[in-house]
XYZ file of C-alpha atoms in Angstrom:
727
model
C -0.026 -0.039 -0.012
C 1.170 3.529 -0.715
C 2.677 4.982 2.430
C 0.905 8.347 1.951
C -2.400 6.627 1.492
C -1.819 4.511 4.677
C -0.943 7.704 6.663
C -4.075 9.385 5.433
C -6.258 6.465 6.420
C -4.758 6.393 9.892
C -5.232 10.081 10.308
C -8.930 9.805 9.281
C -9.382 6.904 11.617
C -7.849 8.709 14.583
C -9.860 11.883 13.778
C -13.095 9.852 13.765
C -12.191 8.469 17.183
C -11.365 11.790 18.797
C -14.376 13.499 17.127
C -16.914 10.938 18.277
C -19.578 12.358 20.629
C -19.189 11.708 24.326
C -20.522 13.058 27.596
C -18.945 13.745 31.025
C -20.816 13.863 34.271
C -19.335 16.759 36.256
C -20.106 15.866 39.850
C -16.891 17.450 41.167
C -18.657 20.207 43.037
C -20.491 17.889 45.381
C -18.490 14.642 45.248
C -14.859 13.540 45.436
C -15.720 10.406 43.519
C -16.158 10.811 39.715
C -19.591 9.994 38.256
C -20.980 9.742 41.852
C -23.471 11.936 43.699
C -25.406 11.718 47.027
C -29.173 11.561 46.582
C -29.776 14.848 48.385
C -27.370 16.792 46.180
C -28.760 15.190 43.097
C -32.238 16.500 43.983
C -31.310 19.916 45.396
C -29.363 21.154 42.448
C -27.950 18.281 40.459
C -24.843 18.664 38.201
C -23.883 19.622 34.666
C -23.608 17.047 31.913
C -20.856 18.131 29.486
C -20.892 16.954 25.889
C -18.565 17.113 22.882
C -18.614 15.848 19.335
C -22.376 16.592 18.875
C -23.948 18.272 15.840
C -23.113 22.060 16.010
C -26.030 24.372 16.786
C -28.476 21.568 17.331
C -30.791 20.966 20.297
C -29.695 18.247 22.717
C -31.848 16.291 25.128
C -30.435 14.704 28.292
C -32.256 12.402 30.639
C -31.674 9.953 33.467
C -33.003 6.259 33.567
C -32.941 4.796 37.000
C -31.870 1.180 37.870
C -35.550 0.031 37.441
C -35.662 1.459 33.887
C -37.854 4.454 34.814
C -37.087 7.575 32.757
C -37.302 10.952 34.389
C -37.560 14.487 33.022
C -35.951 15.555 29.705
C -33.494 18.429 30.183
C -32.654 20.368 26.958
C -29.912 22.620 25.843
C -28.128 23.921 22.706
C -24.963 22.548 21.154
C -22.476 25.348 20.349
C -20.578 25.812 17.093
C -17.811 23.520 18.338
C -20.215 20.625 18.995
C -20.150 21.095 22.795
C -22.847 21.638 25.396
C -23.470 21.917 29.107
C -26.864 20.879 30.503
C -27.742 20.807 34.242
C -29.793 17.811 35.290
C -31.290 16.860 38.673
C -33.261 14.046 40.425
C -37.016 13.929 40.610
C -37.287 13.475 44.385
C -35.259 14.030 47.463
C -35.115 10.198 47.836
C -33.676 8.647 44.672
C -33.391 5.095 43.790
C -29.824 4.313 44.740
C -27.462 2.440 42.403
C -26.340 2.732 38.784
C -28.326 5.285 36.701
C -27.873 5.752 32.987
C -27.553 9.304 31.700
C -28.150 9.667 27.977
C -27.791 12.672 25.622
C -29.282 12.792 22.087
C -29.077 15.695 19.580
C -31.393 16.561 16.686
C -29.404 14.503 14.259
C -29.633 11.382 16.335
C -26.131 11.463 17.776
C -26.110 9.823 21.238
C -23.751 9.150 24.118
C -24.275 7.413 27.471
C -22.570 7.582 30.885
C -23.201 5.774 34.149
C -24.035 7.715 37.288
C -23.791 6.180 40.792
C -26.434 7.607 43.217
C -25.428 6.913 46.808
C -26.921 7.568 50.279
C -25.820 10.534 52.365
C -22.633 9.595 54.229
C -23.900 11.447 57.324
C -27.063 9.366 57.565
C -25.553 7.050 60.178
C -28.103 7.038 62.970
C -30.460 4.119 62.892
C -34.009 5.012 63.958
C -37.084 2.897 64.411
C -40.554 3.263 66.015
C -42.577 0.955 68.150
C -45.639 1.183 65.916
C -45.394 1.941 62.180
C -49.184 2.290 61.919
C -51.723 3.687 64.381
C -54.970 5.643 64.287
C -55.298 9.382 65.004
C -56.917 8.659 68.382
C -54.022 6.354 69.343
C -51.468 8.913 68.225
C -52.890 11.525 70.505
C -53.376 8.902 73.335
C -50.242 6.825 73.884
C -48.375 7.778 70.724
C -45.031 6.541 69.492
C -41.831 5.203 71.089
C -38.808 6.253 69.090
C -35.581 4.151 69.411
C -32.254 5.395 67.883
C -28.793 3.778 67.923
C -25.325 4.532 66.608
C -25.100 7.921 68.399
C -21.950 9.096 70.121
C -22.278 8.145 73.805
C -23.944 10.840 75.989
C -24.309 13.183 72.973
C -27.110 15.578 72.830
C -30.006 14.558 70.515
C -32.482 16.725 68.631
C -35.794 15.222 67.330
C -37.836 16.885 64.524
C -41.337 15.635 63.489
C -42.667 16.311 60.026
C -46.384 16.001 59.223
C -47.506 14.445 55.869
C -47.425 17.947 54.400
C -43.706 18.327 55.301
C -44.415 20.989 57.934
C -41.875 20.344 60.634
C -41.463 21.022 64.392
C -38.887 20.111 66.979
C -39.672 18.348 70.241
C -38.890 20.830 73.093
C -36.399 20.062 75.789
C -32.868 18.766 75.967
C -32.280 15.049 75.345
C -29.156 12.857 75.442
C -28.051 9.425 74.279
C -27.009 6.949 76.995
C -23.501 5.675 77.595
C -23.994 3.078 74.894
C -25.027 5.596 72.216
C -28.736 4.538 72.356
C -31.653 6.955 72.693
C -35.262 6.412 73.464
C -38.232 8.834 73.727
C -41.977 8.434 73.873
C -44.137 11.238 72.320
C -47.737 11.680 71.160
C -49.838 14.294 69.482
C -49.948 16.345 72.670
C -46.144 16.475 73.103
C -44.940 20.112 73.035
C -42.858 21.126 70.005
C -41.660 24.253 68.417
C -43.165 26.027 66.471
C -46.340 23.948 66.601
C -46.805 24.411 70.334
C -48.645 22.162 72.759
C -50.535 20.160 70.050
C -49.341 18.595 66.836
C -51.550 18.914 63.675
C -54.222 16.223 63.375
C -53.330 15.232 59.837
C -53.633 11.615 58.648
C -50.907 10.176 56.440
C -47.213 9.298 56.485
C -45.191 11.228 59.115
C -41.453 11.477 59.146
C -39.068 11.608 62.086
C -35.511 13.149 61.877
C -33.077 12.154 64.740
C -30.043 14.451 64.754
C -26.882 14.495 66.871
C -26.567 18.058 68.113
C -23.893 20.286 66.558
C -22.892 17.560 64.069
C -24.149 16.661 60.659
C -25.057 13.083 61.650
C -28.679 12.095 61.459
C -31.180 9.272 60.872
C -34.854 9.105 59.701
C -37.779 6.828 60.028
C -41.549 7.015 59.265
C -44.890 6.109 60.784
C -48.362 6.286 59.387
C -51.414 7.842 61.082
C -54.762 6.561 59.849
C -58.093 8.485 60.076
C -60.224 7.243 62.940
C -63.211 6.526 60.667
C -62.219 6.730 56.970
C -65.052 6.646 54.482
C -65.614 7.350 50.777
C -68.468 9.525 51.922
C -66.268 11.903 53.905
C -62.669 12.373 52.786
C -60.315 14.336 54.931
C -60.243 18.021 53.901
C -57.340 19.899 52.374
C -56.499 23.591 52.867
C -53.573 25.992 52.896
C -52.251 28.402 55.538
C -52.874 32.015 54.932
C -49.340 33.284 54.754
C -49.814 36.004 52.222
C -49.027 33.815 49.215
C -52.099 33.570 47.035
C -53.478 30.332 45.639
C -52.728 29.714 41.928
C -55.448 27.759 40.197
C -55.644 24.562 38.134
C -57.397 25.704 34.890
C -58.067 22.428 33.109
C -58.070 18.686 33.850
C -58.674 16.130 31.133
C -58.399 12.412 30.558
C -57.976 11.048 26.935
C -59.271 14.292 25.463
C -62.325 14.653 27.688
C -61.879 17.476 30.198
C -63.221 20.406 32.101
C -62.061 23.996 32.558
C -62.074 25.860 35.837
C -61.752 29.513 36.796
C -58.218 30.918 35.944
C -58.777 33.737 38.410
C -59.880 31.585 41.371
C -58.391 32.471 44.755
C -59.673 29.318 46.446
C -57.132 26.690 47.513
C -59.743 23.850 47.141
C -62.468 23.371 44.520
C -64.990 20.557 44.554
C -65.431 19.242 40.974
C -66.850 15.875 41.920
C -69.845 16.371 39.670
C -67.426 16.040 36.723
C -67.097 12.376 35.923
C -64.610 10.399 33.760
C -65.469 6.787 32.786
C -62.403 4.583 32.796
C -61.701 0.872 32.416
C -59.702 -1.200 34.785
C -56.335 -2.359 33.338
C -56.181 0.425 30.791
C -53.753 3.332 30.461
C -55.069 6.842 29.821
C -53.381 10.170 29.041
C -53.888 12.849 31.658
C -53.442 16.512 30.546
C -53.457 19.421 33.024
C -53.133 23.120 32.758
C -52.549 25.706 35.478
C -51.277 29.018 36.456
C -47.705 29.493 37.715
C -47.092 32.150 40.389
C -43.423 32.511 39.512
C -41.180 32.044 36.493
C -38.142 30.623 38.228
C -39.709 27.383 39.580
C -42.256 24.876 38.238
C -45.561 23.745 39.747
C -45.897 19.986 40.317
C -49.144 18.072 39.812
C -49.808 15.050 41.949
C -52.844 12.741 41.655
C -54.290 10.868 44.690
C -56.842 8.145 43.751
C -58.889 5.998 46.126
C -58.739 2.917 43.940
C -59.850 0.632 46.773
C -62.667 2.815 48.082
C -61.391 2.704 51.702
C -61.715 6.464 52.257
C -57.964 7.094 52.225
C -56.412 8.966 49.250
C -52.693 8.854 49.900
C -51.780 5.169 50.206
C -48.407 4.561 48.509
C -49.990 2.777 45.485
C -52.569 5.508 44.969
C -50.191 8.448 44.441
C -49.139 9.487 40.930
C -46.336 12.078 40.989
C -45.593 12.937 37.367
C -46.869 16.289 36.137
C -44.948 19.564 36.174
C -45.390 22.922 34.417
C -43.127 26.001 33.922
C -44.150 29.600 33.346
C -47.790 29.236 32.434
C -50.553 31.850 32.656
C -53.133 28.988 32.940
C -54.870 30.158 29.735
C -51.983 29.784 27.325
C -51.059 26.673 25.304
C -48.743 25.202 27.895
C -49.741 21.972 29.587
C -48.377 18.877 31.320
C -49.335 15.376 30.334
C -48.540 11.906 31.549
C -50.064 8.406 31.553
C -52.156 6.934 34.342
C -52.965 3.221 34.533
C -56.143 2.005 36.263
C -55.253 -1.078 38.411
C -56.918 -4.271 37.335
C -58.187 -4.745 40.888
C -59.593 -1.253 41.150
C -63.154 -1.303 42.775
C -65.923 -0.605 40.221
C -68.034 2.507 40.593
C -67.444 6.149 41.419
C -63.919 6.756 42.655
C -62.473 9.945 44.128
C -59.431 11.506 42.476
C -57.683 14.605 44.014
C -55.376 16.817 41.869
C -52.913 18.726 43.966
C -50.852 21.513 42.442
C -47.784 22.784 44.424
C -45.054 25.326 43.769
C -41.511 24.016 43.898
C -38.526 25.832 45.279
C -36.268 25.999 42.154
C -36.120 24.766 38.568
C -34.219 21.626 39.684
C -35.530 20.769 43.158
C -39.188 19.890 42.661
C -41.630 19.383 45.551
C -43.852 16.366 45.326
C -46.415 16.093 48.158
C -47.235 12.787 49.840
C -50.185 14.055 51.926
C -53.593 14.409 50.418
C -55.198 16.195 53.404
C -54.398 18.830 56.071
C -52.725 22.100 55.069
C -49.990 23.321 52.867
C -47.836 26.454 52.922
C -47.072 26.449 49.203
C -48.870 28.326 46.429
C -51.179 26.022 44.503
C -54.661 24.496 44.391
C -56.446 21.202 44.883
C -59.413 19.949 42.960
C -61.514 16.706 43.455
C -63.043 14.883 40.481
C -64.896 11.602 40.073
C -63.676 8.535 38.086
C -66.341 5.926 37.178
C -64.438 2.612 37.081
C -65.731 -0.396 35.242
C -64.143 -3.759 34.473
C -62.474 -3.950 37.814
C -63.797 -5.880 40.778
C -67.188 -5.460 42.298
C -67.315 -4.108 45.852
C -67.978 -7.282 47.928
C -69.868 -5.257 50.530
C -67.992 -6.719 53.477
C -68.709 -5.910 57.099
C -65.315 -6.246 58.887
C -65.742 -6.340 62.738
C -62.800 -4.811 64.501
C -62.403 -5.363 68.208
C -62.100 -2.482 70.651
C -58.767 -1.792 72.423
C -57.825 -4.673 74.707
C -56.355 -4.424 78.223
C -54.668 -7.411 79.733
C -52.378 -8.323 82.649
C -49.347 -10.574 82.814
C -49.511 -13.605 85.002
C -47.984 -12.728 88.449
C -44.255 -12.450 87.918
C -44.436 -12.811 84.158
C -43.382 -10.559 81.328
C -46.156 -11.211 78.805
C -49.901 -11.881 78.571
C -51.559 -14.320 76.125
C -54.311 -12.388 74.266
C -57.062 -13.793 72.168
C -59.169 -11.826 69.693
C -61.430 -12.508 66.717
C -61.831 -10.719 63.366
C -65.119 -11.847 61.877
C -66.277 -10.481 58.539
C -69.346 -11.003 56.318
C -69.478 -10.122 52.658
C -72.741 -9.719 50.838
C -71.735 -10.321 47.209
C -69.817 -13.610 47.424
C -70.352 -16.348 44.934
C -71.191 -16.068 41.226
C -72.723 -12.850 39.907
C -72.690 -10.686 36.783
C -69.805 -8.310 36.144
C -69.010 -6.280 33.085
C -66.515 -4.381 30.902
C -68.314 -1.093 30.256
C -67.754 1.430 27.431
C -70.224 4.208 28.307
C -71.771 6.727 25.972
C -71.707 10.471 25.471
C -75.348 11.544 25.453
C -76.258 9.739 22.186
C -73.705 11.675 20.209
C -73.890 9.523 17.057
C -74.873 6.052 15.760
C -74.053 3.579 12.938
C -76.510 1.375 11.059
C -76.365 -2.204 12.434
C -79.213 -4.042 10.669
C -80.019 -5.531 7.251
C -76.646 -5.703 5.377
C -74.652 -3.723 8.010
C -72.714 -5.526 10.719
C -70.936 -3.437 13.231
C -68.030 -4.604 15.295
C -66.408 -2.948 18.322
C -63.303 -4.025 20.234
C -62.964 -4.777 23.924
C -60.015 -5.631 26.123
C -59.690 -8.357 28.753
C -56.998 -7.345 31.350
C -53.764 -9.250 31.639
C -54.067 -12.352 33.816
C -57.785 -12.602 33.566
C -59.946 -15.323 32.056
C -63.583 -14.291 31.585
C -66.738 -16.340 31.013
C -68.806 -14.012 28.766
C -72.542 -14.592 28.981
C -74.133 -11.381 27.535
C -73.533 -8.501 25.246
C -75.412 -5.268 26.039
C -75.237 -2.605 23.271
C -77.014 0.720 23.245
C -79.254 0.558 20.130
C -81.351 3.098 18.336
C -84.839 1.606 17.532
C -86.455 -1.644 18.658
C -85.067 -5.028 17.559
C -86.595 -8.398 16.887
C -83.512 -10.583 16.769
C -79.775 -10.585 16.541
C -76.620 -12.306 15.219
C -73.584 -12.025 17.389
C -69.997 -12.961 16.577
C -66.690 -12.772 18.362
C -63.312 -12.316 16.582
C -59.640 -12.218 17.557
C -57.886 -8.938 16.876
C -55.820 -8.546 13.737
C -53.770 -5.343 13.906
C -56.634 -3.179 14.986
C -59.514 -4.816 13.182
C -61.525 -8.086 13.412
C -59.478 -11.118 12.534
C -60.064 -14.842 13.020
C -63.625 -15.833 13.886
C -63.960 -17.347 17.334
C -67.661 -18.020 17.642
C -70.818 -16.997 15.764
C -74.240 -17.071 17.433
C -77.018 -17.014 14.885
C -79.999 -16.764 17.245
C -79.034 -15.536 20.728
C -81.836 -14.542 23.112
C -82.821 -10.864 23.416
C -83.372 -10.856 27.120
C -84.631 -7.313 27.471
C -84.853 -3.883 25.762
C -85.100 -1.033 28.195
C -85.900 2.423 26.936
C -83.032 4.814 28.067
C -83.589 7.979 25.937
C -84.588 9.537 22.582
C -82.552 10.736 19.596
C -83.344 12.265 16.186
C -82.918 8.700 14.828
C -85.387 7.117 17.191
C -85.744 5.775 20.741
C -82.542 4.553 22.426
C -82.649 1.100 24.057
C -80.202 -0.800 26.363
C -80.534 -4.209 24.701
C -79.445 -7.287 26.653
C -78.454 -10.142 24.278
C -77.873 -13.357 26.156
C -75.518 -15.965 24.548
C -76.644 -19.561 24.253
C -73.657 -20.644 26.354
C -70.828 -18.809 28.091
C -67.795 -17.993 25.944
C -64.510 -18.284 27.862
C -61.741 -15.863 26.714
C -58.306 -15.191 28.075
C -56.626 -11.784 28.379
C -56.161 -9.838 25.167
C -58.069 -7.625 22.712
C -61.169 -9.023 20.914
C -63.982 -7.805 18.697
C -67.773 -8.348 19.109
C -69.851 -7.918 15.970
C -73.524 -7.475 15.899
C -76.203 -7.543 13.192
C -79.690 -6.677 14.353
C -83.083 -7.562 12.931
C -85.452 -4.651 12.507
C -85.833 -1.625 10.390
C -83.026 1.049 10.592
C -81.589 -0.290 13.825
C -78.328 1.475 14.684
C -75.596 1.066 17.303
C -74.803 4.155 19.465
C -71.196 5.437 19.014
C -69.226 8.300 20.507
C -66.232 10.292 19.328
C -64.199 10.080 22.643
C -61.965 7.107 22.270
C -61.996 4.588 25.101
C -60.717 1.409 23.577
C -60.005 1.776 19.862
C -61.957 2.281 16.680
C -65.307 0.995 15.445
C -65.342 -1.237 12.375
C -68.212 -2.272 10.077
C -68.791 -4.483 7.023
C -71.460 -4.634 4.334
C -72.604 -8.140 3.774
C -69.836 -10.735 3.678
C -68.423 -10.275 7.196
C -64.871 -10.531 5.897
C -63.860 -7.076 4.549
C -63.896 -4.655 7.384
C -63.731 -0.844 7.035
C -62.654 1.188 10.086
C -64.746 4.071 11.200
C -61.899 6.232 12.577
C -62.366 8.262 15.702
C -65.421 6.496 17.033
C -66.194 3.899 19.719
C -69.288 1.837 20.301
C -71.376 2.198 23.431
C -71.847 -1.213 25.030
C -71.074 -3.617 27.906
C -69.588 -7.065 27.781
C -71.108 -9.073 30.658
C -69.313 -11.952 32.301
C -69.824 -14.359 35.203
C -67.652 -13.155 38.073
C -66.830 -15.908 40.512
C -65.527 -13.891 43.411
C -62.948 -15.385 45.824
C -63.244 -15.213 49.534
C -61.521 -12.186 51.078
C -58.526 -12.791 53.297
C -57.519 -11.209 56.643
C -53.841 -10.349 56.536
C -51.760 -9.262 59.553
C -49.813 -6.072 58.775
C -48.461 -5.140 62.218
C -48.616 -6.504 65.689
C -49.144 -10.133 66.758
C -51.708 -12.823 65.847
C -54.464 -13.855 68.266
C -53.460 -16.390 70.926
C -49.857 -15.461 71.297
C -47.907 -13.704 74.122
C -48.043 -9.875 74.014
C -45.357 -7.944 75.800
C -45.783 -5.328 78.507
C -46.921 -1.931 77.198
C -48.792 -0.934 74.020
C -48.920 -3.060 70.865
C -50.914 -1.657 67.926
C -52.373 -4.518 65.893
C -53.274 -3.897 62.259
C -55.027 -6.260 59.949
C -56.101 -5.698 56.342
C -59.102 -7.304 54.672
C -57.753 -8.182 51.194
C -60.028 -8.949 48.231
C -58.486 -9.899 44.850
C -55.288 -8.106 45.787
C -57.027 -4.912 46.893
C -57.153 -3.732 50.546
C -60.847 -3.033 50.998
C -60.842 -2.480 54.809
C -58.356 -2.073 57.688
C -58.795 -3.020 61.395
C -56.617 -1.188 63.904
C -56.779 -1.795 67.733
C -54.358 -1.576 70.701
C -53.370 -4.288 73.163
C -52.157 -2.793 76.457
C -50.488 -5.199 78.855
C -49.819 -4.295 82.534
C -47.187 -6.261 84.534
C -48.375 -7.883 87.692
C -45.682 -8.656 90.302
C -45.224 -12.147 91.637
C -45.783 -13.062 95.255
C -42.058 -13.613 95.987
C -41.174 -10.334 94.348
C -43.726 -8.484 96.501
C -42.587 -10.108 99.703
C -38.849 -9.538 99.086
C -39.233 -5.863 98.256
C -42.297 -3.817 99.146
C -41.031 -0.343 98.146
C -43.305 2.551 98.667
C -42.859 6.249 97.983
C -44.909 9.403 98.361
C -46.167 11.917 97.368
C -46.414 11.260 93.636
C -46.645 13.782 91.967
C -43.926 15.332 94.073
C -43.034 19.041 94.434
C -39.924 18.980 96.615
C -39.305 16.109 99.076
C -39.975 12.455 98.170
C -40.214 9.859 100.946
C -39.167 6.253 100.208
C -39.381 3.185 102.396
C -38.696 -0.511 102.015
C -38.653 -3.639 104.263
C -34.917 -4.103 103.326
C -32.061 -1.588 103.055
C -32.059 0.696 100.000
C -28.664 0.845 98.397
C -29.057 3.620 95.854
C -31.682 5.871 94.141
C -31.240 7.147 90.621
C -33.640 9.369 88.680
C -33.614 9.669 84.872
C -35.522 11.928 82.427
C -37.434 10.416 79.511
C -34.413 10.594 77.230
C -32.474 8.338 79.624
C -30.290 11.053 81.089
C -29.498 10.697 84.754
C -30.649 13.800 86.633
C -30.352 12.589 90.239
C -28.216 10.000 92.131
C -27.810 9.136 95.796
C -26.250 6.240 97.641
C -27.575 5.168 101.046
C -27.901 1.991 103.157
C -31.142 2.386 105.071
C -34.730 1.306 104.804
C -36.215 4.756 104.835
C -35.082 7.887 102.951
C -36.044 11.377 101.986
C -34.663 12.934 98.806
C -34.894 16.535 97.598
C -36.067 16.815 94.035
C -36.926 20.516 94.070
C -34.333 21.362 91.423
C -35.884 19.019 88.860
C -38.004 20.577 86.086
C -41.621 19.647 85.883
C -42.247 16.472 83.883
C -42.168 12.727 83.877
C -39.154 10.782 85.181
C -38.080 7.204 85.823
C -36.822 6.456 89.313
C -34.718 3.322 89.888
C -34.356 1.944 93.484
C -31.596 -0.554 94.172
C -32.073 -2.996 97.057
C -29.904 -6.055 97.509
C -29.290 -7.604 94.023
C -32.499 -6.111 92.545
C -33.269 -2.790 90.907
C -36.892 -1.687 90.606
C -38.140 1.078 88.291
C -41.050 3.491 88.943
C -42.691 6.336 87.076
C -42.336 9.607 88.979
C -44.142 12.844 88.186
C -42.486 16.143 89.248
C -44.885 19.110 89.747
């Protein structure tokens, strides 16, 4: 080969390597490790992605895909004349999925480059925190409350505890608290524990609460959560939502729509909450719909987020973890311009049929990169925004079994003398009214008789329907909405063939018209809900199918609507083979099937089963009533066990002390010598100690602050503990 030619080829090869597009993750400002970032810093501001070798002057899109394959927001920028760009990206939430994320950049000409980002936990989150009860009712929270336990604290270090309500409003427990000599810390608090700035009472807001445990004057901390349930949740009375009047005006949601059907609301509204429950959207279980929302931003420098809370299981609680959709966000909109946010929402296959509450909560974020996504659907918020409630009418899910779940009242028990536990028995009976076989349906509702298609004589009309994944249905009836009276019918079922009827499954030449109920009138004639019963049930597995109908009678038509719910309508003229699609229209009908409902199951979520030994103190027991994978009811009760001393314990040491509550002098006596007396505050810090060897003693506690203390009295080889109240 010619040497000059070889040199030229090598030069071009090397140039192609050096000019290939690539990206660099510049995390140097917040991390000493390259391509690594702590989850908090990733959310609070993120980092720049630097690119080179991209198409000059083109638009580049950069996004992150988490370890579960979930793609977050697209960040865009402009490539300069040298093929370089810098685009700042950030995480969706303050808590990211930790591990290897894939960051990808793509320009307008299709040039792409990837890099791996490691998202790690905060290195200062070293304190391990836990609570005695992860779930309790509002009444229990304000009665006996929560016992917090924390470990891995420096011995005897001062500890600060902050409580955050479901709305992320926070307050610190007042007083000074310390870890013990082993670095452990315990405190009991309830809804009436004084905090600052809340005061003497915490807000009575149901939902998920967060606790921060911090080592004073260090950056070390730990977190844990607990959930407060409403005392009597009901779909007839959801907890209210409001905002605090802090001088920041509410900014309204101006339009909410699902799959093109939507409603506008007042762009000048100053109300934080608007009841729009008379606006109903008909949805099908197992299907995915496109949600589109418009709203007014108060500021230009930060987005508003849109969170959906949906009570899929009709238990009266809107903010369970599987009922929150945190996806929508919008920048710089007047609420009446062309800007909108849109995202998909999937109706669970086990959603309860019927009217379902959906709450749309709009909140202002702090900056362009650190977005605020609320987890509480009730109570109050400080942010600018608005909340609206709408109604979803779900079909094709599971019928409400109408269960009556009997929950026991709180139980009080005593240990056996000298024991540490008490065996507690309880029962959880339930009775469901709709068990056994009944009729269910996949429903495609109408739009006020908007239109219709001829479905008699030589016209056969077919509409598609979907059986959710994992389901096998026994179809027994087809119920179309027809215009004009019918005298007979031919019904056929087909497999789907790329969006139109395909292979014939079954043809019924003379099914029974069970009933024709008049439901309205149109310019084409009277509208009927016509129930066509099949000669035998047709069993179909999950997938998309077509049902075709040819009616007997003059000018009989099938009602259709323009708002798409499941696909397009198809029809044929005569031979039943050559189908022509009627684009943009759906049929109005219902596919009825036999629903053989399983027996609901009672599942223990927290606490102990009946018949076992419960420890001294409070144990909150939580059971869910689960039906086809959906939690339809929850039972919460408390078991309180008091310790009863044994006879030998009582005879060995009969310690008495008075007065209690005490103001200054406490008198203590015992039948044996008292060795030492120690008094501790509720954080475990020793506040008084005295050694003595006598049966009777008087101790001066006048210097102690008012509150509750633990007094330990040592006698012989035994130490007894007592609760002491200082006035």
